[in-house]
PDB file of C-alpha atoms in Angstrom:
ATOM      1  CA  UNK A   1      -4.313  -8.926 -16.318  1.00 36.00           C
ATOM      2  CA  UNK A   2      -3.655  -7.694 -19.795  1.00 35.00           C
ATOM      3  CA  UNK A   3      -3.490  -4.005 -18.844  1.00 35.00           C
ATOM      4  CA  UNK A   4      -1.486  -4.530 -15.680  1.00 33.00           C
ATOM      5  CA  UNK A   5       0.517  -1.361 -15.936  1.00 34.00           C
ATOM      6  CA  UNK A   6      -1.001   1.984 -16.754  1.00 35.00           C
ATOM      7  CA  UNK A   7       0.887   3.952 -19.377  1.00 31.00           C
ATOM      8  CA  UNK A   8       1.553   7.657 -19.101  1.00 32.00           C
ATOM      9  CA  UNK A   9       3.310  10.122 -21.324  1.00 31.00           C
ATOM     10  CA  UNK A  10       2.119   8.630 -24.614  1.00 30.00           C
ATOM     11  CA  UNK A  11       1.229  12.089 -25.920  1.00 28.00           C
ATOM     12  CA  UNK A  12       4.875  13.049 -25.541  1.00 28.00           C
ATOM     13  CA  UNK A  13       6.078   9.913 -27.291  1.00 29.00           C
ATOM     14  CA  UNK A  14       7.143   8.281 -24.020  1.00 29.00           C
ATOM     15  CA  UNK A  15       6.089   4.818 -22.874  1.00 30.00           C
ATOM     16  CA  UNK A  16       7.048   4.796 -19.194  1.00 40.00           C
ATOM     17  CA  UNK A  17       5.409   2.270 -16.899  1.00 59.00           C
ATOM     18  CA  UNK A  18       3.324   3.717 -14.128  1.00 75.00           C
ATOM     19  CA  UNK A  19       2.139   2.034 -10.979  1.00 81.00           C
ATOM     20  CA  UNK A  20       0.380  -1.341 -11.033  1.00 89.00           C
ATOM     21  CA  UNK A  21      -3.359  -1.101 -11.625  1.00 89.00           C
ATOM     22  CA  UNK A  22      -5.233  -0.007  -8.485  1.00 92.00           C
ATOM     23  CA  UNK A  23      -8.532  -1.379  -9.818  1.00 90.00           C
ATOM     24  CA  UNK A  24      -7.484  -4.779  -8.482  1.00 89.00           C
ATOM     25  CA  UNK A  25      -7.948  -3.464  -4.940  1.00 90.00           C
ATOM     26  CA  UNK A  26     -11.584  -2.592  -5.646  1.00 91.00           C
ATOM     27  CA  UNK A  27     -12.292  -6.294  -5.123  1.00 91.00           C
ATOM     28  CA  UNK A  28     -10.969  -6.024  -1.572  1.00 93.00           C
ATOM     29  CA  UNK A  29      -8.230  -7.876   0.226  1.00 95.00           C
ATOM     30  CA  UNK A  30     -10.068 -11.182   0.475  1.00 93.00           C
ATOM     31  CA  UNK A  31     -10.471 -11.793  -3.256  1.00 91.00           C
ATOM     32  CA  UNK A  32      -7.604 -13.723  -4.851  1.00 91.00           C
ATOM     33  CA  UNK A  33      -5.320 -13.478  -1.815  1.00 93.00           C
ATOM     34  CA  UNK A  34      -2.631 -15.672  -3.337  1.00 95.00           C
ATOM     35  CA  UNK A  35      -2.159 -13.243  -6.220  1.00 95.00           C
ATOM     36  CA  UNK A  36      -2.485 -10.217  -3.923  1.00 95.00           C
ATOM     37  CA  UNK A  37       0.180 -11.397  -1.482  1.00 95.00           C
ATOM     38  CA  UNK A  38       2.549 -12.647  -4.138  1.00 95.00           C
ATOM     39  CA  UNK A  39       2.534 -11.092  -7.590  1.00 95.00           C
ATOM     40  CA  UNK A  40       0.615  -7.892  -6.834  1.00 96.00           C
ATOM     41  CA  UNK A  41       2.661  -7.054  -3.726  1.00 96.00           C
ATOM     42  CA  UNK A  42       5.860  -7.838  -5.629  1.00 97.00           C
ATOM     43  CA  UNK A  43       4.899  -5.586  -8.563  1.00 96.00           C
ATOM     44  CA  UNK A  44       4.175  -2.714  -6.170  1.00 97.00           C
ATOM     45  CA  UNK A  45       7.453  -3.319  -4.320  1.00 97.00           C
ATOM     46  CA  UNK A  46       9.416  -3.189  -7.571  1.00 96.00           C
ATOM     47  CA  UNK A  47       7.621  -0.046  -8.685  1.00 96.00           C
ATOM     48  CA  UNK A  48       8.101   1.745  -5.345  1.00 96.00           C
ATOM     49  CA  UNK A  49      11.786   0.806  -5.202  1.00 95.00           C
ATOM     50  CA  UNK A  50      12.299   2.201  -8.713  1.00 94.00           C
ATOM     51  CA  UNK A  51      10.414   5.331  -7.612  1.00 93.00           C
ATOM     52  CA  UNK A  52      13.027   5.700  -4.842  1.00 92.00           C
ATOM     53  CA  UNK A  53      10.833   4.931  -1.799  1.00 94.00           C
ATOM     54  CA  UNK A  54      13.395   3.999   0.821  1.00 92.00           C
ATOM     55  CA  UNK A  55      13.208   1.429   3.620  1.00 93.00           C
ATOM     56  CA  UNK A  56      12.663   3.953   6.416  1.00 92.00           C
ATOM     57  CA  UNK A  57       9.709   5.546   4.651  1.00 92.00           C
ATOM     58  CA  UNK A  58       7.816   2.318   4.025  1.00 95.00           C
ATOM     59  CA  UNK A  59       8.688   0.945   7.487  1.00 95.00           C
ATOM     60  CA  UNK A  60       7.189   4.059   9.092  1.00 95.00           C
ATOM     61  CA  UNK A  61       3.824   3.207   7.538  1.00 97.00           C
ATOM     62  CA  UNK A  62       4.241  -0.474   8.354  1.00 98.00           C
ATOM     63  CA  UNK A  63       4.842   0.367  12.023  1.00 98.00           C
ATOM     64  CA  UNK A  64       1.694   2.526  12.079  1.00 98.00           C
ATOM     65  CA  UNK A  65      -0.341  -0.282  10.526  1.00 98.00           C
ATOM     66  CA  UNK A  66       1.005  -2.871  12.976  1.00 98.00           C
ATOM     67  CA  UNK A  67       0.274  -0.544  15.910  1.00 98.00           C
ATOM     68  CA  UNK A  68      -3.334  -0.223  14.755  1.00 98.00           C
ATOM     69  CA  UNK A  69      -3.512  -3.995  14.329  1.00 97.00           C
ATOM     70  CA  UNK A  70      -2.303  -4.562  17.900  1.00 97.00           C
ATOM     71  CA  UNK A  71      -4.965  -2.183  19.255  1.00 96.00           C
ATOM     72  CA  UNK A  72      -7.704  -3.949  17.297  1.00 96.00           C
ATOM     73  CA  UNK A  73      -6.794  -7.601  17.773  1.00 92.00           C
ATOM     74  CA  UNK A  74      -9.712  -9.826  16.730  1.00 91.00           C
ATOM     75  CA  UNK A  75     -12.438  -7.664  18.219  1.00 88.00           C
ATOM     76  CA  UNK A  76     -15.065  -6.093  15.968  1.00 88.00           C
ATOM     77  CA  UNK A  77     -15.796  -3.404  18.564  1.00 93.00           C
ATOM     78  CA  UNK A  78     -12.107  -2.483  18.743  1.00 95.00           C
ATOM     79  CA  UNK A  79     -12.099  -2.275  14.961  1.00 96.00           C
ATOM     80  CA  UNK A  80     -14.921   0.270  15.056  1.00 96.00           C
ATOM     81  CA  UNK A  81     -13.154   2.286  17.789  1.00 96.00           C
ATOM     82  CA  UNK A  82      -9.930   2.365  15.766  1.00 96.00           C
ATOM     83  CA  UNK A  83     -11.447   3.004  12.344  1.00 97.00           C
ATOM     84  CA  UNK A  84     -10.362   6.647  12.486  1.00 97.00           C
ATOM     85  CA  UNK A  85      -6.740   5.533  12.910  1.00 98.00           C
ATOM     86  CA  UNK A  86      -7.043   3.450   9.745  1.00 98.00           C
ATOM     87  CA  UNK A  87      -8.484   6.392   7.806  1.00 98.00           C
ATOM     88  CA  UNK A  88      -5.752   8.656   9.222  1.00 98.00           C
ATOM     89  CA  UNK A  89      -3.207   6.662   7.182  1.00 98.00           C
ATOM     90  CA  UNK A  90      -4.497   8.523   4.113  1.00 98.00           C
ATOM     91  CA  UNK A  91      -3.676  11.876   5.708  1.00 97.00           C
ATOM     92  CA  UNK A  92      -0.224  10.641   6.731  1.00 97.00           C
ATOM     93  CA  UNK A  93       0.455   9.519   3.165  1.00 97.00           C
ATOM     94  CA  UNK A  94      -0.705  12.887   1.818  1.00 96.00           C
ATOM     95  CA  UNK A  95       1.617  14.671   4.228  1.00 95.00           C
ATOM     96  CA  UNK A  96       4.552  12.386   3.401  1.00 94.00           C
ATOM     97  CA  UNK A  97       4.213  13.042  -0.330  1.00 94.00           C
ATOM     98  CA  UNK A  98       3.607  16.791   0.009  1.00 93.00           C
ATOM     99  CA  UNK A  99       6.700  17.672   2.037  1.00 85.00           C
ATOM    100  CA  UNK A 100       9.106  19.737  -0.035  1.00 79.00           C
ATOM    101  CA  UNK A 101      12.067  17.459   0.720  1.00 80.00           C
ATOM    102  CA  UNK A 102      10.059  14.240   0.344  1.00 80.00           C
ATOM    103  CA  UNK A 103      11.076  11.400  -1.904  1.00 82.00           C
ATOM    104  CA  UNK A 104       7.828   9.522  -1.178  1.00 92.00           C
ATOM    105  CA  UNK A 105       6.246   9.019  -4.604  1.00 93.00           C
ATOM    106  CA  UNK A 106       2.688  10.218  -5.146  1.00 93.00           C
ATOM    107  CA  UNK A 107       1.801   6.717  -6.323  1.00 95.00           C
ATOM    108  CA  UNK A 108       2.441   5.480  -2.782  1.00 96.00           C
ATOM    109  CA  UNK A 109      -0.236   7.892  -1.589  1.00 96.00           C
ATOM    110  CA  UNK A 110      -2.608   6.475  -4.215  1.00 96.00           C
ATOM    111  CA  UNK A 111      -1.858   2.942  -3.017  1.00 97.00           C
ATOM    112  CA  UNK A 112      -2.523   3.894   0.606  1.00 97.00           C
ATOM    113  CA  UNK A 113      -5.773   5.650  -0.326  1.00 97.00           C
ATOM    114  CA  UNK A 114      -7.079   2.677  -2.321  1.00 97.00           C
ATOM    115  CA  UNK A 115      -5.981   0.254   0.395  1.00 97.00           C
ATOM    116  CA  UNK A 116      -7.555   2.222   3.233  1.00 98.00           C
ATOM    117  CA  UNK A 117     -10.816   2.519   1.307  1.00 97.00           C
ATOM    118  CA  UNK A 118     -11.054  -1.277   1.476  1.00 97.00           C
ATOM    119  CA  UNK A 119      -9.452  -1.806   4.889  1.00 97.00           C
ATOM    120  CA  UNK A 120     -11.923   0.478   6.657  1.00 97.00           C
ATOM    121  CA  UNK A 121     -14.891  -1.652   5.506  1.00 96.00           C
ATOM    122  CA  UNK A 122     -14.598  -4.364   8.145  1.00 96.00           C
ATOM    123  CA  UNK A 123     -12.194  -6.307  10.348  1.00 97.00           C
ATOM    124  CA  UNK A 124     -11.519  -9.026   7.757  1.00 97.00           C
ATOM    125  CA  UNK A 125     -10.637  -6.480   5.064  1.00 97.00           C
ATOM    126  CA  UNK A 126      -8.317  -4.738   7.528  1.00 97.00           C
ATOM    127  CA  UNK A 127      -6.561  -8.041   8.314  1.00 97.00           C
ATOM    128  CA  UNK A 128      -6.144  -8.620   4.576  1.00 97.00           C
ATOM    129  CA  UNK A 129      -4.645  -5.144   4.236  1.00 98.00           C
ATOM    130  CA  UNK A 130      -2.147  -5.878   7.026  1.00 98.00           C
ATOM    131  CA  UNK A 131      -1.070  -9.073   5.260  1.00 97.00           C
ATOM    132  CA  UNK A 132      -0.744  -7.287   1.919  1.00 98.00           C
ATOM    133  CA  UNK A 133       1.343  -4.486   3.406  1.00 98.00           C
ATOM    134  CA  UNK A 134       3.556  -6.991   5.204  1.00 98.00           C
ATOM    135  CA  UNK A 135       4.202  -8.763   1.883  1.00 98.00           C
ATOM    136  CA  UNK A 136       4.850  -5.421   0.201  1.00 98.00           C
ATOM    137  CA  UNK A 137       7.459  -4.473   2.825  1.00 97.00           C
ATOM    138  CA  UNK A 138       9.121  -7.881   2.554  1.00 97.00           C
ATOM    139  CA  UNK A 139       9.410  -7.675  -1.234  1.00 97.00           C
ATOM    140  CA  UNK A 140      10.479  -4.015  -1.105  1.00 97.00           C
ATOM    141  CA  UNK A 141      13.285  -4.492   1.431  1.00 95.00           C
ATOM    142  CA  UNK A 142      15.959  -6.052  -0.833  1.00 95.00           C
ATOM    143  CA  UNK A 143      15.090  -3.691  -3.708  1.00 94.00           C
ATOM    144  CA  UNK A 144      14.882  -0.409  -1.831  1.00 89.00           C
ATOM    145  CA  UNK A 145      17.435   2.365  -2.042  1.00 80.00           C
ATOM    146  CA  UNK A 146      19.528   2.949   1.059  1.00 74.00           C
ATOM    147  CA  UNK A 147      18.077   5.452   3.532  1.00 65.00           C
TER     148      UNK A 147
END
């Protein structure tokens, strides 16, 4: 992708890299999974580590996602019953970034929002989201600041 990173601050003469392009997620979690689980997850992990998202913060979301996954299993009906829990991740991200003492970057909230918008579509998209987030956590772990 030629415009992989958005640029902000150009009007002030700054060229600081922003988060990786969220438009990629508009294709869903099933399109180009190799890239999604490798390069894209790694780029997000690097960005979030530089933005000072620590291990405990990202693991908290990972644990929530895995708990939802265990409730759903492979059942389409369970997916429908737990859809609200998936959508609730957006509210949790908003809360985590809004706390006055929070070091959760607002870009993490944007990532969760874009991810949930795809993951709530169907069971297969949700499974793809779980895999992506697992890769993100794995790449983030060695880069993250200490808690």
